[in-house]
Coordinates of C-alpha atoms in Angstrom, one line a residue:
Chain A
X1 CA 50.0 22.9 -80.0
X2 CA 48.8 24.9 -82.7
X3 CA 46.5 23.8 -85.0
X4 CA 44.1 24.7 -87.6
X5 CA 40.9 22.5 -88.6
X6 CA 38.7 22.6 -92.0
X7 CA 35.0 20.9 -92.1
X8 CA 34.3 19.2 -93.7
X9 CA 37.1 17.5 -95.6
X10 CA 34.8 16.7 -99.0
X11 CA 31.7 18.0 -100.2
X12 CA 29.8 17.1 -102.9
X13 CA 26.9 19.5 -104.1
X14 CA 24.9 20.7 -107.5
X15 CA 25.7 23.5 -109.7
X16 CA 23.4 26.2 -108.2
X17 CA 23.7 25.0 -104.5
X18 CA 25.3 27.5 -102.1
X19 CA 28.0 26.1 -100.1
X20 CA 29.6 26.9 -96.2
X21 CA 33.2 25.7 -95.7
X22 CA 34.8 26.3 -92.5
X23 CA 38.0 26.5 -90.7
X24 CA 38.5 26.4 -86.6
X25 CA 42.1 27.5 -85.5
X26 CA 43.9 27.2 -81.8
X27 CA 47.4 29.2 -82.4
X28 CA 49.2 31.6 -80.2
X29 CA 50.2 35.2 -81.3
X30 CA 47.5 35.2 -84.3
X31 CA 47.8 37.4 -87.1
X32 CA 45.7 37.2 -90.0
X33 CA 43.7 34.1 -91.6
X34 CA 43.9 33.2 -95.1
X35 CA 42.1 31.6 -97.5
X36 CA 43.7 29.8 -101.0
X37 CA 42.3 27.7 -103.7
X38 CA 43.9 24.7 -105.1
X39 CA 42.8 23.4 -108.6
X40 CA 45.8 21.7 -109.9
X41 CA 48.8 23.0 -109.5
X42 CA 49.7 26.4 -107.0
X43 CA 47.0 27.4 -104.5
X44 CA 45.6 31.1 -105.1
X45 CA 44.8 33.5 -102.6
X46 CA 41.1 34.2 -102.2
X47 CA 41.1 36.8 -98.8
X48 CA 42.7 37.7 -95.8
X49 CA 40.6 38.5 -93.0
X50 CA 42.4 40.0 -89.6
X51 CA 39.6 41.8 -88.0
X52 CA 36.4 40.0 -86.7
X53 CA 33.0 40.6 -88.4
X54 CA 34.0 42.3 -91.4
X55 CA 33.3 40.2 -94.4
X56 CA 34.9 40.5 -97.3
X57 CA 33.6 39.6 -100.7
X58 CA 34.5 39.0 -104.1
X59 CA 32.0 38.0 -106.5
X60 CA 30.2 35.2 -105.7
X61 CA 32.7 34.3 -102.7
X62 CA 32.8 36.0 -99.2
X63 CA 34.6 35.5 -96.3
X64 CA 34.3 36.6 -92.3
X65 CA 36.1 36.1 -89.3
X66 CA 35.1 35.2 -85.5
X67 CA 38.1 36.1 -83.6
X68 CA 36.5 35.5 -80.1
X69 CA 35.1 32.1 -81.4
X70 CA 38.5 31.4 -83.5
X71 CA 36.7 30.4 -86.9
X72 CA 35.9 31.8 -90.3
X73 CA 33.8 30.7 -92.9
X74 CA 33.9 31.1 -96.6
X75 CA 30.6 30.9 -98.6
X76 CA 30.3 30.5 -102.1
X77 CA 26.5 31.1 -104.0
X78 CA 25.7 30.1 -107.5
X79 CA 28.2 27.2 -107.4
X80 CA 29.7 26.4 -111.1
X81 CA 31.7 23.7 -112.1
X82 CA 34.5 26.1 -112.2
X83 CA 34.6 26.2 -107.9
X84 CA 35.7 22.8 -107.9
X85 CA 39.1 23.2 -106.2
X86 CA 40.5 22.5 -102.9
X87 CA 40.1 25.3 -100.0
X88 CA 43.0 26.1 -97.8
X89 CA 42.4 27.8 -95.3
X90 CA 46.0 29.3 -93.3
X91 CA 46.5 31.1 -90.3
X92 CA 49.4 33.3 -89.5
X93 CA 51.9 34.5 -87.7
X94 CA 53.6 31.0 -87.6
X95 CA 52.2 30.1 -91.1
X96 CA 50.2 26.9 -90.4
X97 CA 47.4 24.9 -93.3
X98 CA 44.3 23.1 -92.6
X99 CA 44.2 20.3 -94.5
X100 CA 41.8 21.6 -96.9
X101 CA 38.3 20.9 -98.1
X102 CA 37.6 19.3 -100.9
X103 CA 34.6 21.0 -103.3
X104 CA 33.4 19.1 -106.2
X105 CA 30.4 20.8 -108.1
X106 CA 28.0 18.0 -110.0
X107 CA 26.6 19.9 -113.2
Chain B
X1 CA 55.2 37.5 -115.7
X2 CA 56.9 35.0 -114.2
X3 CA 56.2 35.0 -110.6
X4 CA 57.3 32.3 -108.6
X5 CA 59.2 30.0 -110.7
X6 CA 60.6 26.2 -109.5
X7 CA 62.6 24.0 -111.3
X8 CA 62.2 21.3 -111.7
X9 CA 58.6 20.2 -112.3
X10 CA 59.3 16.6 -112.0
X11 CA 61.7 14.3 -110.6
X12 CA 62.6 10.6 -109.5
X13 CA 65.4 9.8 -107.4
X14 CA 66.7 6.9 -105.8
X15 CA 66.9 6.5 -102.1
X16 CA 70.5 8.2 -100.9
X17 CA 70.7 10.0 -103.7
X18 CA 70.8 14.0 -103.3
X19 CA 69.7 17.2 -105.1
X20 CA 68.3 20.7 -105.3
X21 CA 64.5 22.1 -105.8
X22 CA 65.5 25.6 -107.5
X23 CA 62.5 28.1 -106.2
X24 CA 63.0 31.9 -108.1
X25 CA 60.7 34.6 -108.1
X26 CA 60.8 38.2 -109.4
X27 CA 58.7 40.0 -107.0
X28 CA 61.2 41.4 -104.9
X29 CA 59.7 39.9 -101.8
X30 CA 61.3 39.9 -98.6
X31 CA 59.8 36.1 -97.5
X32 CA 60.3 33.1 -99.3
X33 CA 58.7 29.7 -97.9
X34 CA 59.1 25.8 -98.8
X35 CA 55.8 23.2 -98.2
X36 CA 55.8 20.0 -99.2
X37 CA 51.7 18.8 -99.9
X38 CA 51.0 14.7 -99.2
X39 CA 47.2 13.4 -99.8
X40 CA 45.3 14.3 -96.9
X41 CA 47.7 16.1 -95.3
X42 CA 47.5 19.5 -96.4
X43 CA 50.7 22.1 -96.8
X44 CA 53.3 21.7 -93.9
X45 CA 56.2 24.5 -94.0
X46 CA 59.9 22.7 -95.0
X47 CA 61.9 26.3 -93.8
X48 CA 61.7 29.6 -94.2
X49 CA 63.2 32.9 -94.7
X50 CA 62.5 36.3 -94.1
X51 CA 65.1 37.6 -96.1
X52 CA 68.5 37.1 -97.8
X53 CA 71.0 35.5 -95.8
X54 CA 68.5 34.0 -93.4
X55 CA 66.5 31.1 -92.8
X56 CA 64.5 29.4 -90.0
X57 CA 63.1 26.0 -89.5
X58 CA 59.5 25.5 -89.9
X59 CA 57.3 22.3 -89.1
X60 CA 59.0 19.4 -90.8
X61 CA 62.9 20.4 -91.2
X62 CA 64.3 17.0 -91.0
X63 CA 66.1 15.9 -93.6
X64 CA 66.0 19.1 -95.7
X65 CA 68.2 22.2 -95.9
X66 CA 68.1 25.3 -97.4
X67 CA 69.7 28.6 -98.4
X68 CA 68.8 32.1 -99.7
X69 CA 71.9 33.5 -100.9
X70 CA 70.0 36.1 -103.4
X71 CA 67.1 37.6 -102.2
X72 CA 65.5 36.1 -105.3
X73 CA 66.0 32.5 -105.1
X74 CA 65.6 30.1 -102.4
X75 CA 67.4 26.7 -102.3
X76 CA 66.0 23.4 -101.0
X77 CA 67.9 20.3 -100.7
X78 CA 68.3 17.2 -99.8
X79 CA 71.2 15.7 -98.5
X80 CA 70.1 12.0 -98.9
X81 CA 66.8 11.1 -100.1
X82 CA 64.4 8.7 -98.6
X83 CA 61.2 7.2 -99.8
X84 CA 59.4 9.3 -96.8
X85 CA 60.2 12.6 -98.8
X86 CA 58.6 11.9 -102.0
X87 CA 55.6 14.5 -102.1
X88 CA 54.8 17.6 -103.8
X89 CA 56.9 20.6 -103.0
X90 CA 55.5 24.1 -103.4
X91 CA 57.7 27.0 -103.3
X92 CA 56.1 30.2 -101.8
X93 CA 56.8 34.0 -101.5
X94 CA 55.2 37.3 -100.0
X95 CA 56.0 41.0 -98.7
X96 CA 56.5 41.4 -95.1
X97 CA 54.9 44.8 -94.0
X98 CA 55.2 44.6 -90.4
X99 CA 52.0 44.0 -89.7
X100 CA 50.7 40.9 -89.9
X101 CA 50.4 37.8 -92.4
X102 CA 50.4 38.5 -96.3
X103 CA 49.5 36.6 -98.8
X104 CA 51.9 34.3 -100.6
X105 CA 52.2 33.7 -104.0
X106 CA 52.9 30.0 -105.2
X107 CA 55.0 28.0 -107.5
X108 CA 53.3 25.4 -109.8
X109 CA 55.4 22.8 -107.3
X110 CA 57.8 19.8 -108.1
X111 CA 56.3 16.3 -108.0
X112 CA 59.3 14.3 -106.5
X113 CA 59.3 10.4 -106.1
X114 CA 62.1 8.7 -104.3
X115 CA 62.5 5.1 -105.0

Protein backbone atom coordinates (compact mmCIF):
# COMPACT_ATOMS: atom_id res chain seq x y z
CA UNK A 1 0.00 0.00 0.00
CA UNK A 2 1.31 3.30 -0.65
CA UNK A 3 1.96 5.52 1.79
CA UNK A 4 3.59 8.61 2.73
CA UNK A 5 4.76 9.63 6.42
CA UNK A 6 5.67 13.21 8.02
CA UNK A 7 7.65 13.53 11.48
CA UNK A 8 6.85 14.73 13.50
CA UNK A 9 3.22 15.67 13.43
CA UNK A 10 3.73 19.07 15.84
CA UNK A 11 6.60 21.05 16.73
CA UNK A 12 6.88 23.75 18.78
CA UNK A 13 10.14 25.99 18.62
CA UNK A 14 11.45 29.80 19.16
CA UNK A 15 11.75 32.43 16.72
CA UNK A 16 15.43 32.03 15.69
CA UNK A 17 15.55 28.19 16.11
CA UNK A 18 16.21 26.22 12.87
CA UNK A 19 13.87 23.54 12.23
CA UNK A 20 14.04 19.77 10.21
CA UNK A 21 10.70 18.44 9.11
CA UNK A 22 10.58 15.19 7.29
CA UNK A 23 8.63 13.10 5.08
CA UNK A 24 9.28 9.04 4.45
CA UNK A 25 7.29 7.63 1.38
CA UNK A 26 6.73 3.81 0.16
CA UNK A 27 4.80 4.29 -3.37
CA UNK A 28 5.19 2.39 -6.63
CA UNK A 29 6.10 4.21 -10.01
CA UNK A 30 7.36 7.46 -8.11
CA UNK A 31 7.59 10.72 -9.77
CA UNK A 32 8.37 13.78 -8.06
CA UNK A 33 7.88 14.86 -4.27
CA UNK A 34 6.25 17.92 -3.19
CA UNK A 35 6.17 20.07 -0.63
CA UNK A 36 2.97 22.81 0.30
CA UNK A 37 2.34 25.06 3.11
CA UNK A 38 -0.93 25.47 4.75
CA UNK A 39 -1.71 28.66 6.87
CA UNK A 40 -5.38 28.92 6.65
CA UNK A 41 -7.04 28.35 3.81
CA UNK A 42 -5.24 26.66 0.26
CA UNK A 43 -1.82 24.99 0.73
CA UNK A 44 1.05 26.75 -1.41
CA UNK A 45 3.70 24.99 -3.13
CA UNK A 46 7.05 25.45 -1.63
CA UNK A 47 9.45 22.86 -4.10
CA UNK A 48 9.41 19.91 -6.09
CA UNK A 49 12.35 17.72 -5.84
CA UNK A 50 12.62 14.56 -8.47
CA UNK A 51 16.18 13.91 -8.50
CA UNK A 52 18.18 12.74 -5.34
CA UNK A 53 20.73 15.07 -3.69
CA UNK A 54 20.03 18.21 -5.28
CA UNK A 55 18.73 20.70 -2.91
CA UNK A 56 16.76 23.30 -3.68
CA UNK A 57 16.46 26.59 -1.86
CA UNK A 58 14.48 29.44 -1.50
CA UNK A 59 15.33 31.93 0.98
CA UNK A 60 15.38 30.81 4.20
CA UNK A 61 13.77 27.32 3.18
CA UNK A 62 15.50 24.32 1.36
CA UNK A 63 14.67 21.11 0.40
CA UNK A 64 16.53 17.69 -0.75
CA UNK A 65 15.62 14.33 -1.76
CA UNK A 66 17.00 10.71 -0.84
CA UNK A 67 15.65 8.57 -3.53
CA UNK A 68 17.54 5.38 -2.46
CA UNK A 69 16.43 5.97 1.20
CA UNK A 70 12.85 7.27 0.05
CA UNK A 71 12.78 10.59 2.28
CA UNK A 72 13.29 14.27 1.95
CA UNK A 73 13.69 16.85 4.37
CA UNK A 74 12.73 20.45 4.37
CA UNK A 75 14.77 22.92 6.74
CA UNK A 76 13.81 26.18 7.55
CA UNK A 77 16.66 28.74 9.44
CA UNK A 78 15.81 31.99 11.11
CA UNK A 79 12.38 30.78 12.01
CA UNK A 80 9.64 33.89 12.21
CA UNK A 81 6.32 33.84 13.37
CA UNK A 82 5.39 34.09 9.78
CA UNK A 83 6.58 29.96 9.21
CA UNK A 84 3.81 28.90 11.30
CA UNK A 85 1.78 26.90 8.93
CA UNK A 86 1.15 23.35 8.31
CA UNK A 87 3.77 21.32 5.89
CA UNK A 88 2.49 18.97 3.35
CA UNK A 89 4.54 17.01 2.00
CA UNK A 90 3.01 14.90 -1.47
CA UNK A 91 4.32 12.44 -3.54
CA UNK A 92 3.43 11.73 -7.04
CA UNK A 93 2.57 9.87 -9.73
CA UNK A 94 -0.64 8.67 -7.80
CA UNK A 95 -0.95 12.03 -5.87
CA UNK A 96 -0.82 10.89 -2.29
CA UNK A 97 -0.45 13.65 1.31
CA UNK A 98 1.27 13.03 4.44
CA UNK A 99 -0.66 14.17 6.98
CA UNK A 100 1.28 17.19 7.52
CA UNK A 101 3.36 18.65 10.29
CA UNK A 102 2.34 21.07 12.27
CA UNK A 103 4.97 24.26 12.92
CA UNK A 104 4.14 26.79 15.51
CA UNK A 105 6.96 29.51 16.06
CA UNK A 106 6.92 31.03 19.90
CA UNK A 107 8.15 34.76 19.50
CA UNK B 1 -6.05 36.84 -10.93
CA UNK B 2 -8.37 34.55 -10.05
CA UNK B 3 -6.86 31.20 -10.08
CA UNK B 4 -8.60 28.44 -8.72
CA UNK B 5 -11.94 29.62 -7.68
CA UNK B 6 -14.77 27.24 -5.61
CA UNK B 7 -18.04 28.17 -4.73
CA UNK B 8 -19.25 27.93 -2.31
CA UNK B 9 -17.07 28.80 0.72
CA UNK B 10 -19.50 27.52 3.28
CA UNK B 11 -22.25 25.31 3.53
CA UNK B 12 -24.70 23.13 5.91
CA UNK B 13 -26.76 20.47 4.77
CA UNK B 14 -28.93 18.02 6.12
CA UNK B 15 -28.27 14.38 5.97
CA UNK B 16 -29.93 13.04 2.42
CA UNK B 17 -29.89 16.10 1.08
CA UNK B 18 -27.70 16.77 -2.23
CA UNK B 19 -25.63 19.46 -4.01
CA UNK B 20 -22.71 20.63 -5.97
CA UNK B 21 -19.08 22.15 -4.90
CA UNK B 22 -18.45 24.43 -8.12
CA UNK B 23 -14.41 24.31 -8.54
CA UNK B 24 -13.24 26.92 -11.73
CA UNK B 25 -10.01 27.99 -12.61
CA UNK B 26 -8.46 30.09 -15.46
CA UNK B 27 -5.26 28.62 -15.92
CA UNK B 28 -5.88 26.48 -18.71
CA UNK B 29 -4.67 23.41 -17.00
CA UNK B 30 -5.07 20.08 -18.26
CA UNK B 31 -5.52 18.36 -14.47
CA UNK B 32 -8.06 19.31 -12.09
CA UNK B 33 -8.20 17.39 -8.59
CA UNK B 34 -10.89 17.18 -5.57
CA UNK B 35 -9.44 16.55 -1.63
CA UNK B 36 -11.43 16.70 1.08
CA UNK B 37 -8.98 17.70 4.50
CA UNK B 38 -10.38 16.19 8.13
CA UNK B 39 -8.23 17.02 11.45
CA UNK B 40 -5.35 14.79 11.48
CA UNK B 41 -5.92 13.30 8.50
CA UNK B 42 -4.31 15.20 5.97
CA UNK B 43 -5.55 15.74 2.11
CA UNK B 44 -7.02 12.48 0.56
CA UNK B 45 -7.90 12.76 -3.33
CA UNK B 46 -12.07 12.64 -3.90
CA UNK B 47 -11.47 12.13 -8.12
CA UNK B 48 -9.65 13.35 -10.63
CA UNK B 49 -9.23 14.35 -14.12
CA UNK B 50 -6.70 14.75 -16.55
CA UNK B 51 -8.63 16.60 -18.88
CA UNK B 52 -12.05 17.50 -20.26
CA UNK B 53 -14.43 14.78 -20.58
CA UNK B 54 -12.62 12.56 -18.19
CA UNK B 55 -12.36 11.61 -14.76
CA UNK B 56 -10.89 8.81 -12.60
CA UNK B 57 -11.43 7.67 -9.11
CA UNK B 58 -8.91 8.51 -6.51
CA UNK B 59 -8.64 7.32 -2.72
CA UNK B 60 -12.04 8.03 -1.26
CA UNK B 61 -14.68 8.06 -4.19
CA UNK B 62 -17.59 6.71 -2.31
CA UNK B 63 -20.31 8.69 -2.10
CA UNK B 64 -19.16 11.46 -4.46
CA UNK B 65 -19.21 12.06 -8.23
CA UNK B 66 -17.92 14.28 -10.51
CA UNK B 67 -17.80 15.78 -13.99
CA UNK B 68 -15.54 18.01 -16.21
CA UNK B 69 -17.63 18.98 -18.95
CA UNK B 70 -15.39 22.38 -19.64
CA UNK B 71 -11.89 22.04 -19.33
CA UNK B 72 -12.29 24.93 -16.90
CA UNK B 73 -14.51 23.73 -14.28
CA UNK B 74 -14.75 20.63 -12.44
CA UNK B 75 -18.02 19.45 -10.65
CA UNK B 76 -18.25 17.56 -7.36
CA UNK B 77 -21.36 16.23 -6.01
CA UNK B 78 -23.06 14.56 -3.74
CA UNK B 79 -25.85 12.51 -4.38
CA UNK B 80 -27.05 12.10 -0.67
CA UNK B 81 -25.20 13.62 2.03
CA UNK B 82 -24.13 11.93 5.25
CA UNK B 83 -22.70 13.27 8.42
CA UNK B 84 -19.32 11.22 7.41
CA UNK B 85 -18.81 13.80 4.49
CA UNK B 86 -18.78 16.90 6.35
CA UNK B 87 -14.97 18.16 5.97
CA UNK B 88 -13.11 20.65 4.07
CA UNK B 89 -13.00 20.30 0.35
CA UNK B 90 -10.08 21.75 -1.59
CA UNK B 91 -10.33 22.02 -5.26
CA UNK B 92 -6.91 21.65 -7.07
CA UNK B 93 -5.39 22.14 -10.56
CA UNK B 94 -1.95 21.81 -12.48
CA UNK B 95 -0.31 21.37 -16.11
CA UNK B 96 0.52 17.89 -17.10
CA UNK B 97 3.96 18.00 -19.09
CA UNK B 98 4.52 14.38 -19.49
CA UNK B 99 6.98 14.06 -17.26
CA UNK B 100 6.32 13.77 -13.91
CA UNK B 101 4.20 15.41 -10.97
CA UNK B 102 3.59 19.35 -11.15
CA UNK B 103 2.57 21.45 -8.82
CA UNK B 104 -1.05 22.14 -8.17
CA UNK B 105 -2.54 25.22 -7.40
CA UNK B 106 -5.35 25.34 -4.69
CA UNK B 107 -8.79 26.71 -4.03
CA UNK B 108 -9.36 28.59 -0.70
CA UNK B 109 -11.79 25.20 -0.08
CA UNK B 110 -15.57 24.79 1.09
CA UNK B 111 -16.18 24.12 4.74
CA UNK B 112 -19.27 21.69 4.46
CA UNK B 113 -21.23 20.32 7.62
CA UNK B 114 -23.90 17.74 7.17
CA UNK B 115 -26.28 17.55 9.92
Amino acid sequence: EDKVVQSPLSLVVHEGDTVTLNCSYEVTNFRSLLWYKQEKKAPTFLFMLTSSGIEKKSGRLSSILDKKELFSILNITATQTGDSAVYLCAVSHKIIFGKGTRLHILP
Amino acid sequence: NAGVTQTPKFRVLKTGQSMTLLCAQDMNHEYMYWYRQDPGMGLRLIHYSVGEGTTAKGEVPDGYNVSRLKKQNFLLGLESAAPSQTSVYFCASSYHTGRGGQPQHFGDGTRLSIL
